[in-house]
Tab-separated table of C-alpha atoms and ligand atoms in Angstrom:
chain	number	residue	atom	x	y	z
U	1	MET	CA	-0.086	0.098	-0.012
U	2	THR	CA	1.430	3.528	-0.752
U	3	GLU	CA	1.819	5.688	1.997
U	4	LYS	CA	-0.500	8.594	2.387
U	5	PRO	CA	0.532	12.247	2.914
U	6	ARG	CA	-0.235	13.460	6.292
U	7	ILE	CA	-1.435	16.924	7.179
U	8	PHE	CA	-1.200	18.299	10.754
U	9	GLY	CA	-3.738	21.049	11.582
U	10	ALA	CA	-7.348	21.702	11.805
U	11	LYS	CA	-10.330	21.879	9.419
U	12	TYR	CA	-11.071	25.513	10.384
U	13	SER	CA	-7.799	26.670	8.988
U	14	VAL	CA	-7.572	28.550	5.733
U	15	TYR	CA	-4.168	27.195	5.157
U	16	VAL	CA	-4.902	23.578	6.124
U	17	ARG	CA	-7.890	23.839	3.589
U	18	ILE	CA	-5.535	25.006	0.831
U	19	VAL	CA	-3.385	22.055	1.210
U	20	ARG	CA	-6.381	19.816	1.331
U	21	LEU	CA	-7.745	21.350	-1.726
U	22	VAL	CA	-4.688	20.834	-3.679
U	23	LEU	CA	-4.503	17.106	-2.606
U	24	ALA	CA	-8.261	16.726	-3.636
U	25	GLU	CA	-7.975	18.331	-7.027
U	26	LYS	CA	-4.884	15.977	-7.560
U	27	GLY	CA	-6.974	13.070	-6.542
U	28	VAL	CA	-4.499	12.217	-3.596
U	29	ASP	CA	-5.743	10.610	-0.471
U	30	TYR	CA	-4.356	11.900	2.725
U	31	GLU	CA	-4.552	11.705	6.431
U	32	LEU	CA	-5.437	14.781	8.489
U	33	LEU	CA	-3.986	14.668	11.870
U	34	PRO	CA	-5.591	17.206	14.498
U	35	VAL	CA	-3.546	20.118	15.804
U	36	ASP	CA	-5.390	23.029	17.247
U	37	VAL	CA	-3.119	26.077	17.277
U	38	PHE	CA	-5.787	28.054	19.164
U	39	ALA	CA	-6.154	25.578	21.891
U	40	LYS	CA	-5.670	26.983	25.277
U	41	GLY	CA	-2.207	26.670	26.046
U	42	GLY	CA	-1.282	26.707	22.343
U	43	PRO	CA	-0.442	23.492	20.192
U	44	PRO	CA	1.201	20.371	21.645
U	45	PHE	CA	4.809	21.278	22.628
U	46	ASP	CA	6.240	18.664	20.351
U	47	TYR	CA	4.280	20.194	17.284
U	48	LEU	CA	7.221	22.999	17.386
U	49	ASP	CA	9.421	20.229	16.043
U	50	ARG	CA	7.304	20.115	13.073
U	51	HIS	CA	6.532	23.790	12.734
U	52	PRO	CA	8.961	25.979	14.735
U	53	PHE	CA	6.545	28.970	14.258
U	54	GLY	CA	3.562	27.050	15.598
U	55	ARG	CA	1.525	27.698	12.671
U	56	ILE	CA	-0.811	25.121	10.769
U	57	PRO	CA	-0.438	23.326	8.424
U	58	ALA	CA	2.444	20.874	8.658
U	59	PHE	CA	3.025	18.230	6.069
U	60	GLU	CA	4.791	14.788	5.925
U	61	HIS	CA	5.354	12.360	3.177
U	62	LYS	CA	7.520	9.328	3.053
U	63	GLY	CA	9.831	10.772	5.952
U	64	PHE	CA	9.821	14.156	4.140
U	65	SER	CA	8.690	16.901	6.203
U	66	LEU	CA	7.543	20.362	5.145
U	67	TYR	CA	5.784	23.434	6.179
U	68	GLU	CA	4.670	26.711	4.634
U	69	THR	CA	1.758	26.329	2.427
U	70	SER	CA	3.227	27.677	-0.676
U	71	ALA	CA	6.112	25.143	-0.480
U	72	VAL	CA	3.755	22.312	0.341
U	73	THR	CA	1.370	22.923	-2.513
U	74	ARG	CA	4.003	23.286	-5.064
U	75	PHE	CA	5.616	20.119	-3.824
U	76	VAL	CA	2.439	18.204	-3.728
U	77	ASP	CA	1.722	19.662	-7.328
U	78	GLU	CA	5.161	18.404	-8.527
U	79	ALA	CA	5.553	15.087	-6.610
U	80	PHE	CA	1.946	13.533	-7.394
U	81	GLU	CA	0.186	12.463	-10.540
U	82	GLY	CA	-3.084	14.256	-11.314
U	83	PRO	CA	-3.940	17.562	-13.103
U	84	LYS	CA	-0.975	20.084	-13.200
U	85	LEU	CA	-1.843	23.262	-10.971
U	86	GLN	CA	0.985	25.228	-12.193
U	87	SER	CA	1.044	26.066	-15.950
U	88	SER	CA	3.817	25.311	-18.266
U	89	ASN	CA	3.373	28.854	-19.526
U	90	ILE	CA	5.813	31.106	-17.688
U	91	ARG	CA	3.556	34.146	-17.809
U	92	GLU	CA	0.735	32.267	-16.254
U	93	ARG	CA	2.920	30.567	-13.669
U	94	ALA	CA	4.206	34.076	-12.712
U	95	ARG	CA	0.723	35.209	-12.305
U	96	CYS	CA	-0.244	32.309	-10.159
U	97	ASN	CA	2.933	32.927	-7.758
U	98	GLN	CA	1.755	36.782	-7.649
U	99	LEU	CA	-1.824	35.804	-6.737
U	100	MET	CA	-0.445	33.427	-4.045
U	101	SER	CA	1.532	36.076	-2.661
U	102	ILE	CA	-1.351	38.489	-2.767
U	103	ALA	CA	-3.450	36.025	-0.850
U	104	ASP	CA	-0.692	35.522	1.756
U	105	ASN	CA	0.029	39.273	2.377
U	106	TYR	CA	-3.181	41.029	1.733
U	107	VAL	CA	-6.207	38.760	1.443
U	108	TYR	CA	-5.553	36.663	4.348
U	109	PRO	CA	-4.932	39.525	6.830
U	110	HIS	CA	-7.578	41.951	5.686
U	111	LEU	CA	-10.523	39.561	4.649
U	112	VAL	CA	-10.084	36.790	6.994
U	113	TRP	CA	-8.595	38.659	10.190
U	114	GLY	CA	-9.886	42.054	9.462
U	115	ILE	CA	-13.431	41.190	8.601
U	116	TYR	CA	-14.372	37.471	8.882
U	117	VAL	CA	-12.851	36.801	12.452
U	118	GLU	CA	-14.044	40.067	13.548
U	119	ARG	CA	-17.710	39.668	12.222
U	120	VAL	CA	-18.103	35.903	12.591
U	121	SER	CA	-15.469	34.223	14.753
U	122	LYS	CA	-15.488	36.510	17.647
U	123	PRO	CA	-19.279	37.051	18.250
U	124	ARG	CA	-19.571	33.076	17.832
U	125	ARG	CA	-17.129	32.591	21.004
U	126	GLY	CA	-18.986	35.662	22.923
U	127	ASP	CA	-16.275	38.275	21.964
U	128	ILE	CA	-17.044	41.798	20.721
U	129	THR	CA	-16.416	42.826	17.180
U	130	ASP	CA	-13.822	45.671	16.711
U	131	GLU	CA	-15.938	47.783	14.349
U	132	ALA	CA	-12.864	50.096	13.914
U	133	LYS	CA	-10.870	47.188	12.723
U	134	VAL	CA	-13.613	46.192	10.292
U	135	ALA	CA	-14.043	49.713	9.056
U	136	ALA	CA	-10.152	50.016	8.384
U	137	ALA	CA	-10.201	46.477	6.607
U	138	ILE	CA	-13.298	47.292	4.399
U	139	PRO	CA	-11.016	49.522	1.858
U	140	LYS	CA	-8.036	47.210	2.054
U	141	ALA	CA	-10.525	44.239	1.114
U	142	ARG	CA	-11.816	46.112	-1.689
U	143	THR	CA	-8.189	46.919	-2.992
U	144	CYS	CA	-7.681	43.070	-2.673
U	145	LEU	CA	-10.811	42.122	-4.802
U	146	LYS	CA	-10.065	44.965	-7.334
U	147	ALA	CA	-6.493	43.749	-7.979
U	148	ILE	CA	-7.378	39.822	-8.174
U	149	SER	CA	-10.141	41.077	-10.721
U	150	ASP	CA	-7.865	43.036	-12.701
U	151	LEU	CA	-5.323	40.257	-12.776
U	152	MET	CA	-7.920	37.736	-13.954
U	153	GLY	CA	-9.307	39.961	-16.609
U	154	VAL	CA	-11.316	37.951	-19.104
U	155	ASN	CA	-9.723	34.660	-18.066
U	156	PRO	CA	-11.834	31.733	-16.789
U	157	TRP	CA	-9.547	31.170	-13.872
U	158	LEU	CA	-7.604	33.655	-11.762
U	159	ALA	CA	-4.241	33.011	-13.413
U	160	GLY	CA	-5.329	32.217	-16.715
U	161	LYS	CA	-6.718	29.244	-18.697
U	162	GLN	CA	-6.335	26.611	-16.277
U	163	LEU	CA	-7.427	25.944	-12.725
U	164	SER	CA	-4.148	26.753	-10.596
U	165	LEU	CA	-2.723	26.994	-7.047
U	166	ALA	CA	-3.891	30.462	-7.043
U	167	ASP	CA	-7.614	29.622	-7.456
U	168	LEU	CA	-7.096	27.176	-4.573
U	169	TYR	CA	-5.344	29.783	-2.453
U	170	VAL	CA	-8.075	32.566	-2.909
U	171	ALA	CA	-10.932	30.258	-2.625
U	172	PRO	CA	-10.863	29.223	0.990
U	173	MET	CA	-10.207	32.823	2.033
U	174	LEU	CA	-12.957	34.305	-0.065
U	175	ASP	CA	-15.359	31.602	1.336
U	176	TYR	CA	-14.961	33.090	4.920
U	177	PHE	CA	-15.377	36.501	3.625
U	178	LEU	CA	-18.555	35.871	1.714
U	179	MET	CA	-20.050	34.618	5.085
U	180	VAL	CA	-20.090	38.526	6.105
U	181	PRO	CA	-22.738	40.679	4.392
U	182	GLU	CA	-20.111	43.261	3.538
U	183	GLY	CA	-18.302	40.416	1.593
U	184	GLY	CA	-21.400	39.427	-0.324
U	185	GLU	CA	-22.041	43.035	-1.371
U	186	MET	CA	-18.534	43.798	-2.333
U	187	ILE	CA	-18.023	40.771	-4.583
U	188	GLN	CA	-21.137	42.036	-6.869
U	189	GLU	CA	-18.844	44.832	-7.816
U	190	TYR	CA	-16.491	42.414	-9.730
U	191	GLY	CA	-18.292	40.594	-12.258
U	192	ASN	CA	-15.509	38.085	-13.376
U	193	LEU	CA	-14.810	37.276	-9.732
U	194	GLU	CA	-18.462	36.655	-9.037
U	195	ALA	CA	-18.769	34.429	-12.055
U	196	TRP	CA	-15.486	32.458	-10.998
U	197	TRP	CA	-16.927	31.951	-7.433
U	198	SER	CA	-20.183	30.604	-8.922
U	199	HIS	CA	-18.417	27.655	-10.409
U	200	VAL	CA	-15.362	27.452	-7.790
U	201	GLY	CA	-17.400	27.663	-4.518
U	202	VAL	CA	-19.453	24.671	-5.630
U	203	ARG	CA	-16.446	22.516	-6.636
U	204	ARG	CA	-16.332	19.071	-5.293
U	205	SER	CA	-13.041	19.717	-3.541
U	206	MET	CA	-14.476	22.895	-2.018
U	207	VAL	CA	-17.772	21.119	-0.703
U	208	SER	CA	-15.762	18.257	0.857
U	209	THR	CA	-13.343	20.425	2.584
U	210	SER	CA	-15.972	22.979	4.078
U	211	PRO	CA	-14.945	24.090	7.428
U	212	VAL	CA	-18.588	24.407	8.541
A	301	GSH	N1	2.847	31.341	6.254
A	301	GSH	C1	2.001	30.113	6.910
A	301	GSH	C2	0.706	30.549	7.354
A	301	GSH	C3	-0.039	29.491	8.031
A	301	GSH	C4	-1.151	30.210	9.160
A	301	GSH	O1	-1.053	31.445	9.419
A	301	GSH	N2	-1.960	29.316	9.701
A	301	GSH	C5	-2.893	29.896	10.712
A	301	GSH	C6	-4.087	29.159	10.642
A	301	GSH	S1	-5.074	29.434	9.193
A	301	GSH	C7	-2.269	29.691	12.016
A	301	GSH	O2	-1.665	28.605	12.426
A	301	GSH	N3	-2.502	30.582	13.067
A	301	GSH	C8	-1.916	30.405	14.269
A	301	GSH	C9	-1.474	31.704	14.829
A	301	GSH	O3	-1.391	32.747	14.210
A	301	GSH	O4	-0.839	31.667	15.951
A	301	GSH	C10	1.823	29.167	5.754
A	301	GSH	O5	1.847	29.593	4.577
A	301	GSH	O6	1.586	27.929	6.113
């Protein structure tokens, strides 16, 4: 029996979901081993041996350990059979890398932490939304959607003519953002993104990795 890759993390995590999405799109079976970084007292002490920065996910396959989602997803794409999620066209590949970086540096902090966590996660656990933080994140979220929409242009996928890591990076972040009323309204300003979401949001990989 071939050894399954192992992901360490939690279903609620955007980054864990990105790795799960990539494995699902490649058609690779995997094990998800629970690690809750937000548990009281933090993750298990020995988890820091896998990920010295204490973030999720961490990844392992056949004795090869890796962390940082961009490295993990590129490795999975290259190491396993299945549809290629990085184009052989260098411009599309550069666009894909650009979008992954935009997702890491701007979409995740503003759409997920600045808005979703404040509007959904905090009230769910009985904490109060920081309205000033949401108000500050709204224009930044609009900049994110506009930038992604402009880069996508008339392409069917975010980075060009094929499904790529860029789509699988942005989708889980947008999924959380769209749970907030402001998110649902804002995406309507970007017709290409809205059309993209209407088929990406219902893909089997997205449905099977839903955090809710
Ligand atoms: N740069 C990391 C980011 C991963 C990350 O931030 N994961 C979040 C969960 S979605 C986390 O572990 N947060 C814990 C914390 O902020 O302490 C990667 O690409 O894997």
